[in-house]
Amino acid sequence: MNTLQKTAAEVEARVEALLSRMSLEEKIGQLNQVGGAEFAPGPKAEDQIRKGGAGSVLWLNETKKFNALQKIAVEESPSGIPLLFALDVIHGYRTIFPVPLAMAASWDPAVPEQAQTVAARETRAAGLHWTFGPMIDIARDARWGRIVEGAGEDPYLGSAMAAAQVRGFQGEDIADPERVLACAKHFAGYGFSEGGRDYDPVYLSETQLRNIVFPPFEATIKAGVATFMGAYMDLNDVPASGNRFLMRQVLREEWGFTGFVVSDAFAIGNMLVQGHVRDRRDAALRGIKAGLNMDMSSYTYTENVAGLVADGALTVAEIDELVRPILAIKIKMGLFEQPYADEALLEQVVARPDHRATARWAAQRSMVLLKNEGGLLPLKKDIKNVAVIGPLADSMEATEGSWMVFGHRPAAVTILAGIRAKLPNAEVRYAPGPEIRRDIPSWFESAMIGGAPKPL
């Protein structure tokens, strides 16, 4: 048995002991996920952590900073509760794998399972505990920009790939120091936005939800997923962040989910923008009542929940209900016993040759040959002239795929470079074509491609 593994009774007893000595403000703090990077909105992370006002940190990818913030949480906050550090690790941390849509094209669940096993090992070595993946939204409109993160249009394939990724990330025991918490997202219906426009409303019948959208999510619960993430958009005129049907009736009552749910970024506060609530106080009330455990950086809970309890709109018991699974996961992971990361470990882990071998194998399994007209492939090694066309052919970033972790520096061998290396005696002519337009907010782009947070 893992020395950090605990029985259900032990976990429950420790959770209740913690709750009994926590103030209301600390309990609300556990429901608050703060941004750790300089570009993140809201109060300074250190100040929130020091007073027990944070349960988790995101938008940060720096092992030394993880330990510095964790030291504040463990040694200076009132109850000494460790933080969960979270980041989007979608298809690799330092060792990059094919994008999820490509891995799904293998029709082999072993591909994403082994890929996410490697990703988990590297992610945890960096000091992170939790990834916002897998994204398992079924999508059937090619205009929707996030299809690349999922498994496509089929709920059966989507279910198989979703469960495989959870097994890869979490393994059999979340106390394993080479595993991370998985997060099934976005619950639910996000891929069916009107006109394929991200964040736009979704209208689906219950038959469509249960037969198309829900199966991959239920598959992750059967695989033991620890957390869920809500979606941004309205589902049948009710934002997912305040949707009791999704989070209480289906997720907890019907499926028996015992983990916790985090909102998507700013989504609780955005219920005001969506016209569903009167003000941010009302947004906090509806999020709590719906059963949404953690507010991702909109600070709607920290600003309003204490007042809602004082007014009698919420009870302390309702807050305790949402805090329990967060504390339970921290206890199960052994964070109270081992809160800090080994700052020398990551470079040792990413140097493992089997990681690169697994990435190469996953790429080979994911490749799909649509047509080999006239037996053209494989190319003859004595070929004399090759034309390479298109801007993606010489882009390391595009070769590695979308959704890199913050601070990642692309290092892929591009198609153009690979062809030139394999055919040194051929004349390889390259026509890049038009420049790619990338409509990404400046603050987000700086984080995604190595700007704001320092790279590891």
Coordinates of C-alpha atoms in Angstrom, one line a residue, residues 12-369:
E12 CA -13.7 11.7 6.5
A13 CA -12.5 12.1 10.1
R14 CA -9.7 14.4 9.0
V15 CA -12.1 16.5 6.9
E16 CA -14.5 16.9 9.8
A17 CA -11.7 17.8 12.1
L18 CA -10.5 20.5 9.8
L19 CA -14.0 21.9 9.2
S20 CA -14.6 22.1 12.9
R21 CA -11.7 24.5 13.4
M22 CA -11.9 26.6 10.2
S23 CA -13.5 30.0 10.1
L24 CA -16.2 30.8 7.6
E25 CA -13.7 33.0 5.7
E26 CA -11.3 30.0 5.4
K27 CA -14.1 27.8 4.2
I28 CA -15.0 30.3 1.5
G29 CA -11.3 30.6 0.7
Q30 CA -11.1 26.9 -0.2
L31 CA -13.8 27.6 -2.8
N32 CA -11.6 30.3 -4.4
Q33 CA -9.1 29.6 -7.1
V34 CA -6.6 32.5 -7.5
G35 CA -4.4 33.4 -10.4
G36 CA -0.7 33.1 -9.7
A37 CA 0.7 34.9 -12.7
E38 CA 1.3 38.6 -13.0
F39 CA -1.3 39.0 -15.7
A40 CA -4.1 37.4 -13.6
P41 CA -6.8 39.7 -12.4
G42 CA -7.8 40.1 -8.8
P43 CA -5.9 40.6 -5.5
K44 CA -2.3 39.5 -5.1
A45 CA -2.1 35.7 -4.7
E46 CA 0.3 35.9 -1.7
D47 CA -2.1 38.1 0.3
Q48 CA -5.1 35.9 -0.3
I49 CA -3.2 32.7 0.6
R50 CA -1.8 34.2 3.8
K51 CA -5.2 34.9 5.2
G52 CA -6.6 31.5 4.1
G53 CA -8.5 33.0 1.2
A54 CA -7.4 30.5 -1.5
G55 CA -7.8 26.8 -2.1
S56 CA -6.1 26.5 -5.4
V57 CA -3.8 28.4 -7.8
L58 CA -3.8 28.5 -11.6
W59 CA -2.0 30.3 -14.4
L60 CA 1.4 29.6 -12.9
N61 CA 4.1 27.3 -14.1
E62 CA 7.2 27.8 -12.0
T63 CA 8.3 25.1 -9.4
K64 CA 10.1 27.6 -7.1
K65 CA 7.0 29.8 -7.0
F66 CA 4.8 26.8 -6.2
N67 CA 6.9 26.1 -3.2
A68 CA 7.0 29.7 -2.1
L69 CA 3.2 30.0 -2.2
Q70 CA 2.8 26.6 -0.6
K71 CA 5.1 27.7 2.2
I72 CA 2.8 30.6 2.9
A73 CA -0.3 28.4 2.9
V74 CA 1.2 25.7 5.1
E75 CA 3.1 27.9 7.6
E76 CA 1.3 31.3 7.6
S77 CA -2.4 30.7 6.9
P78 CA -4.7 30.1 9.9
S79 CA -5.3 26.4 9.4
G80 CA -2.2 25.5 7.3
I81 CA -4.2 23.9 4.5
P82 CA -2.0 23.2 1.4
L83 CA -2.9 24.5 -2.0
L84 CA -3.7 22.7 -5.2
F85 CA -1.7 23.9 -8.2
A86 CA -3.5 23.6 -11.5
L87 CA -2.8 24.1 -15.1
D88 CA -4.1 23.1 -18.5
V89 CA -1.9 20.1 -19.5
I90 CA -3.8 18.9 -22.6
H91 CA -1.4 16.7 -24.7
G92 CA 1.9 16.8 -22.9
Y93 CA 3.8 18.9 -20.4
R94 CA 7.4 19.0 -21.7
T95 CA 7.2 15.9 -23.9
I96 CA 4.6 16.8 -26.5
F97 CA 2.1 14.3 -27.8
P98 CA -0.4 14.5 -30.7
V99 CA -3.4 16.7 -30.0
P100 CA -6.3 14.8 -28.4
L101 CA -8.3 14.8 -31.7
A102 CA -5.3 13.1 -33.4
M103 CA -4.9 10.6 -30.6
A104 CA -8.7 9.8 -30.9
A105 CA -8.1 9.1 -34.6
S106 CA -6.0 6.1 -33.6
W107 CA -9.1 4.4 -32.3
D108 CA -6.8 2.9 -29.6
P109 CA -7.5 4.0 -26.0
A110 CA -3.9 2.9 -25.1
V111 CA -2.6 5.9 -27.0
P112 CA -4.1 8.6 -24.9
E113 CA -3.7 6.6 -21.7
Q114 CA 0.0 6.2 -22.2
A115 CA 0.4 9.7 -23.4
Q116 CA -1.3 11.1 -20.3
T117 CA 0.7 8.8 -18.0
V118 CA 3.8 10.5 -19.3
A119 CA 2.2 13.9 -19.1
A120 CA 1.2 13.3 -15.5
R121 CA 4.7 12.2 -14.5
E122 CA 6.2 15.4 -15.9
T123 CA 3.4 17.6 -14.6
R124 CA 3.7 16.3 -11.1
A125 CA 7.5 16.6 -11.2
A126 CA 7.0 20.3 -11.9
G127 CA 5.0 20.7 -8.8
L128 CA 1.5 20.7 -10.3
H129 CA -1.3 18.6 -8.8
W130 CA -4.2 19.0 -11.2
T131 CA -4.7 19.3 -14.9
F132 CA -7.8 20.8 -16.6
G133 CA -8.2 17.8 -18.8
P134 CA -9.5 15.8 -20.5
M135 CA -11.8 18.0 -22.6
I136 CA -14.5 15.6 -23.7
D137 CA -17.1 17.8 -25.3
I138 CA -18.7 16.1 -28.3
A139 CA -18.7 18.5 -31.2
R140 CA -20.4 18.2 -34.6
D141 CA -19.9 21.7 -36.0
A142 CA -16.5 22.2 -37.7
R143 CA -16.7 25.9 -37.0
W144 CA -16.3 25.4 -33.3
G145 CA -12.7 26.3 -32.4
R146 CA -12.1 23.8 -29.6
I147 CA -12.7 20.6 -31.5
V148 CA -9.0 19.9 -31.4
E149 CA -9.1 19.3 -27.7
G150 CA -11.7 16.5 -27.8
A151 CA -12.4 13.2 -29.6
G152 CA -14.8 14.6 -32.3
E153 CA -18.4 13.8 -33.0
D154 CA -19.0 10.2 -31.7
P155 CA -20.0 9.6 -28.1
Y156 CA -18.8 6.0 -28.1
L157 CA -15.3 6.9 -29.2
G158 CA -15.4 10.0 -27.0
S159 CA -16.3 7.9 -23.9
A160 CA -13.4 5.4 -24.6
M161 CA -10.9 8.2 -25.0
A162 CA -12.2 10.1 -22.0
A163 CA -11.9 7.2 -19.7
A164 CA -8.4 6.4 -21.0
Q165 CA -7.2 9.9 -20.3
V166 CA -8.5 9.7 -16.8
R167 CA -6.6 6.5 -16.2
G168 CA -3.5 8.0 -17.7
F169 CA -3.6 11.1 -15.5
Q170 CA -4.7 9.6 -12.3
G171 CA -3.7 6.0 -12.3
E172 CA -5.1 3.8 -9.6
D173 CA -4.3 6.0 -6.7
I174 CA -4.2 9.8 -6.6
A175 CA -1.7 9.6 -3.7
D176 CA 0.8 8.3 -6.3
P177 CA 3.5 11.1 -6.6
E178 CA 3.7 10.5 -10.4
R179 CA 0.0 11.2 -11.0
V180 CA -2.2 14.2 -11.1
L181 CA -5.9 15.0 -10.7
A182 CA -7.9 14.9 -13.9
C183 CA -10.8 17.2 -14.7
A184 CA -13.7 16.3 -17.0
K185 CA -14.7 19.4 -19.0
H186 CA -16.8 21.2 -19.9
F187 CA -20.1 20.1 -18.3
A188 CA -22.1 20.1 -20.4
G189 CA -23.1 20.8 -24.0
Y190 CA -20.3 23.3 -24.7
G191 CA -19.5 21.9 -28.2
F192 CA -23.0 22.6 -29.5
S193 CA -22.9 26.4 -29.3
E194 CA -25.1 28.1 -31.8
G195 CA -23.4 28.7 -35.2
G196 CA -20.2 27.2 -33.8
R197 CA -19.4 30.4 -32.0
D198 CA -17.6 29.8 -28.7
Y199 CA -19.6 30.9 -25.6
D200 CA -22.9 31.2 -27.6
P201 CA -26.0 29.6 -26.2
V202 CA -26.8 25.9 -26.5
Y203 CA -30.2 24.4 -27.0
L204 CA -30.4 20.6 -26.7
S205 CA -33.2 18.3 -25.8
E206 CA -32.8 15.9 -22.9
T207 CA -32.6 13.1 -25.4
Q208 CA -29.7 14.7 -27.1
L209 CA -28.0 15.4 -23.8
R210 CA -28.3 11.9 -22.5
N211 CA -27.5 10.1 -25.8
I212 CA -24.8 12.3 -27.2
V213 CA -23.3 14.8 -24.7
F214 CA -23.4 13.0 -21.4
P215 CA -21.9 9.5 -22.2
P216 CA -18.2 10.7 -22.1
F217 CA -18.7 12.5 -18.8
E218 CA -20.4 9.5 -17.2
A219 CA -17.5 7.3 -18.5
T220 CA -15.0 9.5 -16.6
I221 CA -16.9 9.0 -13.4
K222 CA -16.8 5.2 -13.9
A223 CA -13.0 5.7 -14.5
G224 CA -12.7 7.5 -11.1
V225 CA -12.3 11.1 -12.3
A226 CA -11.6 13.4 -9.3
T227 CA -13.0 16.7 -10.6
F228 CA -15.3 18.3 -13.2
M229 CA -15.3 21.7 -14.8
G230 CA -18.4 23.6 -15.6
A231 CA -19.0 25.2 -19.0
Y232 CA -19.3 28.9 -19.9
M233 CA -22.4 29.0 -22.0
D234 CA -26.2 28.9 -21.3
L235 CA -27.7 25.5 -21.6
N236 CA -31.4 25.8 -22.5
D237 CA -31.3 29.4 -21.1
V238 CA -29.6 28.5 -17.8
P239 CA -25.8 29.1 -17.5
A240 CA -23.9 25.9 -16.8
S241 CA -22.4 27.6 -13.7
G242 CA -25.8 27.9 -12.1
N243 CA -27.4 24.8 -13.5
R244 CA -28.9 22.6 -10.8
F245 CA -30.1 20.1 -13.3
L246 CA -26.5 19.5 -14.5
M247 CA -24.6 19.6 -11.2
R248 CA -27.0 18.4 -8.7
Q249 CA -29.6 16.1 -10.4
V250 CA -27.4 14.5 -13.0
L251 CA -23.8 14.7 -11.7
R252 CA -24.4 13.9 -8.1
E253 CA -27.8 12.4 -7.6
E254 CA -27.9 10.2 -10.7
W255 CA -24.2 9.4 -11.3
G256 CA -23.0 9.6 -7.7
F257 CA -20.1 11.9 -8.3
T258 CA -18.2 12.6 -5.0
G259 CA -15.5 14.9 -6.2
F260 CA -15.7 18.6 -6.8
V261 CA -16.6 21.0 -9.6
V262 CA -14.6 24.0 -10.6
S263 CA -16.1 26.8 -12.8
D264 CA -14.4 27.7 -16.1
A265 CA -12.5 31.0 -15.9
F266 CA -14.6 33.9 -14.5
A267 CA -17.8 31.9 -15.4
I268 CA -19.6 32.5 -12.1
G269 CA -19.2 36.2 -12.3
N270 CA -20.1 36.1 -16.0
M271 CA -23.6 34.9 -15.2
L272 CA -24.2 38.7 -14.8
V273 CA -23.0 39.3 -18.3
Q274 CA -25.3 36.5 -19.5
G275 CA -28.3 38.3 -18.0
H276 CA -29.2 35.4 -15.7
V277 CA -28.6 37.1 -12.4
R278 CA -29.3 40.5 -10.8
D279 CA -25.8 41.2 -9.6
R280 CA -22.7 39.3 -8.4
R281 CA -24.3 38.5 -5.1
D282 CA -27.0 36.7 -6.9
A283 CA -24.4 35.0 -9.1
A284 CA -22.6 33.6 -6.0
L285 CA -25.9 32.5 -4.5
R286 CA -26.9 30.6 -7.7
G287 CA -23.5 29.0 -8.0
I288 CA -23.5 27.7 -4.5
K289 CA -27.1 26.5 -4.7
A290 CA -26.3 24.7 -8.0
G291 CA -23.4 22.9 -6.3
L292 CA -20.4 24.5 -8.0
N293 CA -17.6 24.0 -5.5
M294 CA -14.8 26.3 -6.8
D295 CA -14.8 29.7 -8.4
M296 CA -12.1 30.1 -11.0
S297 CA -10.8 33.6 -10.4
S298 CA -13.9 35.7 -10.7
Y299 CA -13.8 36.3 -6.9
T300 CA -17.6 36.2 -6.8
Y301 CA -17.6 33.8 -3.9
T302 CA -15.0 35.6 -1.8
E303 CA -16.8 38.9 -2.2
N304 CA -20.4 37.7 -1.5
V305 CA -20.7 34.3 0.3
A306 CA -20.1 35.6 3.8
G307 CA -22.8 38.2 3.4
L308 CA -25.2 35.6 2.0
V309 CA -24.6 33.5 5.1
A310 CA -25.1 36.5 7.4
D311 CA -28.3 37.4 5.6
G312 CA -29.6 33.8 5.9
A313 CA -29.7 33.2 2.2
L314 CA -27.1 30.5 2.7
T315 CA -26.2 28.3 5.6
V316 CA -22.8 27.3 6.9
A317 CA -23.9 23.7 6.3
E318 CA -24.2 24.4 2.6
I319 CA -20.7 25.9 2.5
D320 CA -19.4 22.9 4.4
E321 CA -20.9 20.6 1.8
L322 CA -18.9 22.2 -1.0
V323 CA -15.7 22.4 1.0
R324 CA -15.6 18.7 2.0
P325 CA -14.6 17.2 -1.3
I326 CA -11.9 19.8 -1.8
L327 CA -10.3 19.0 1.6
A328 CA -10.8 15.2 1.0
I329 CA -8.8 15.3 -2.2
K330 CA -6.0 17.2 -0.6
I331 CA -5.9 14.6 2.2
K332 CA -6.1 11.7 -0.3
M333 CA -3.2 13.1 -2.3
G334 CA -1.0 13.3 0.8
L335 CA -0.5 17.1 0.4
F336 CA -0.6 17.6 4.2
E337 CA 2.3 15.2 4.6
Q338 CA 4.3 16.2 1.4
P339 CA 3.2 19.7 0.4
Y340 CA 6.4 20.8 -1.5
A341 CA 7.9 19.8 -4.8
D342 CA 11.5 18.7 -5.4
E343 CA 12.9 21.5 -7.5
A344 CA 15.5 19.3 -9.1
L345 CA 13.2 16.5 -10.1
L346 CA 11.6 17.9 -13.3
E347 CA 14.8 17.9 -15.3
Q348 CA 15.5 14.3 -14.4
V349 CA 12.0 13.2 -15.3
V350 CA 11.8 15.0 -18.7
A351 CA 15.2 13.5 -19.7
R352 CA 13.8 10.0 -19.6
P353 CA 14.3 8.5 -23.1
D354 CA 11.1 6.4 -22.8
H355 CA 9.0 9.6 -22.8
R356 CA 10.2 10.6 -26.2
A357 CA 9.8 7.0 -27.4
T358 CA 6.2 7.0 -26.2
A359 CA 5.6 10.3 -28.0
R360 CA 7.0 8.9 -31.3
W361 CA 4.8 5.8 -30.9
A362 CA 1.7 7.9 -30.2
A363 CA 2.4 10.0 -33.3
Q364 CA 2.8 6.9 -35.4
R365 CA -0.5 5.4 -34.1
S366 CA -2.3 8.7 -34.6
M367 CA -1.4 9.3 -38.3
V368 CA -4.2 8.8 -40.8
L369 CA -3.4 8.3 -44.5

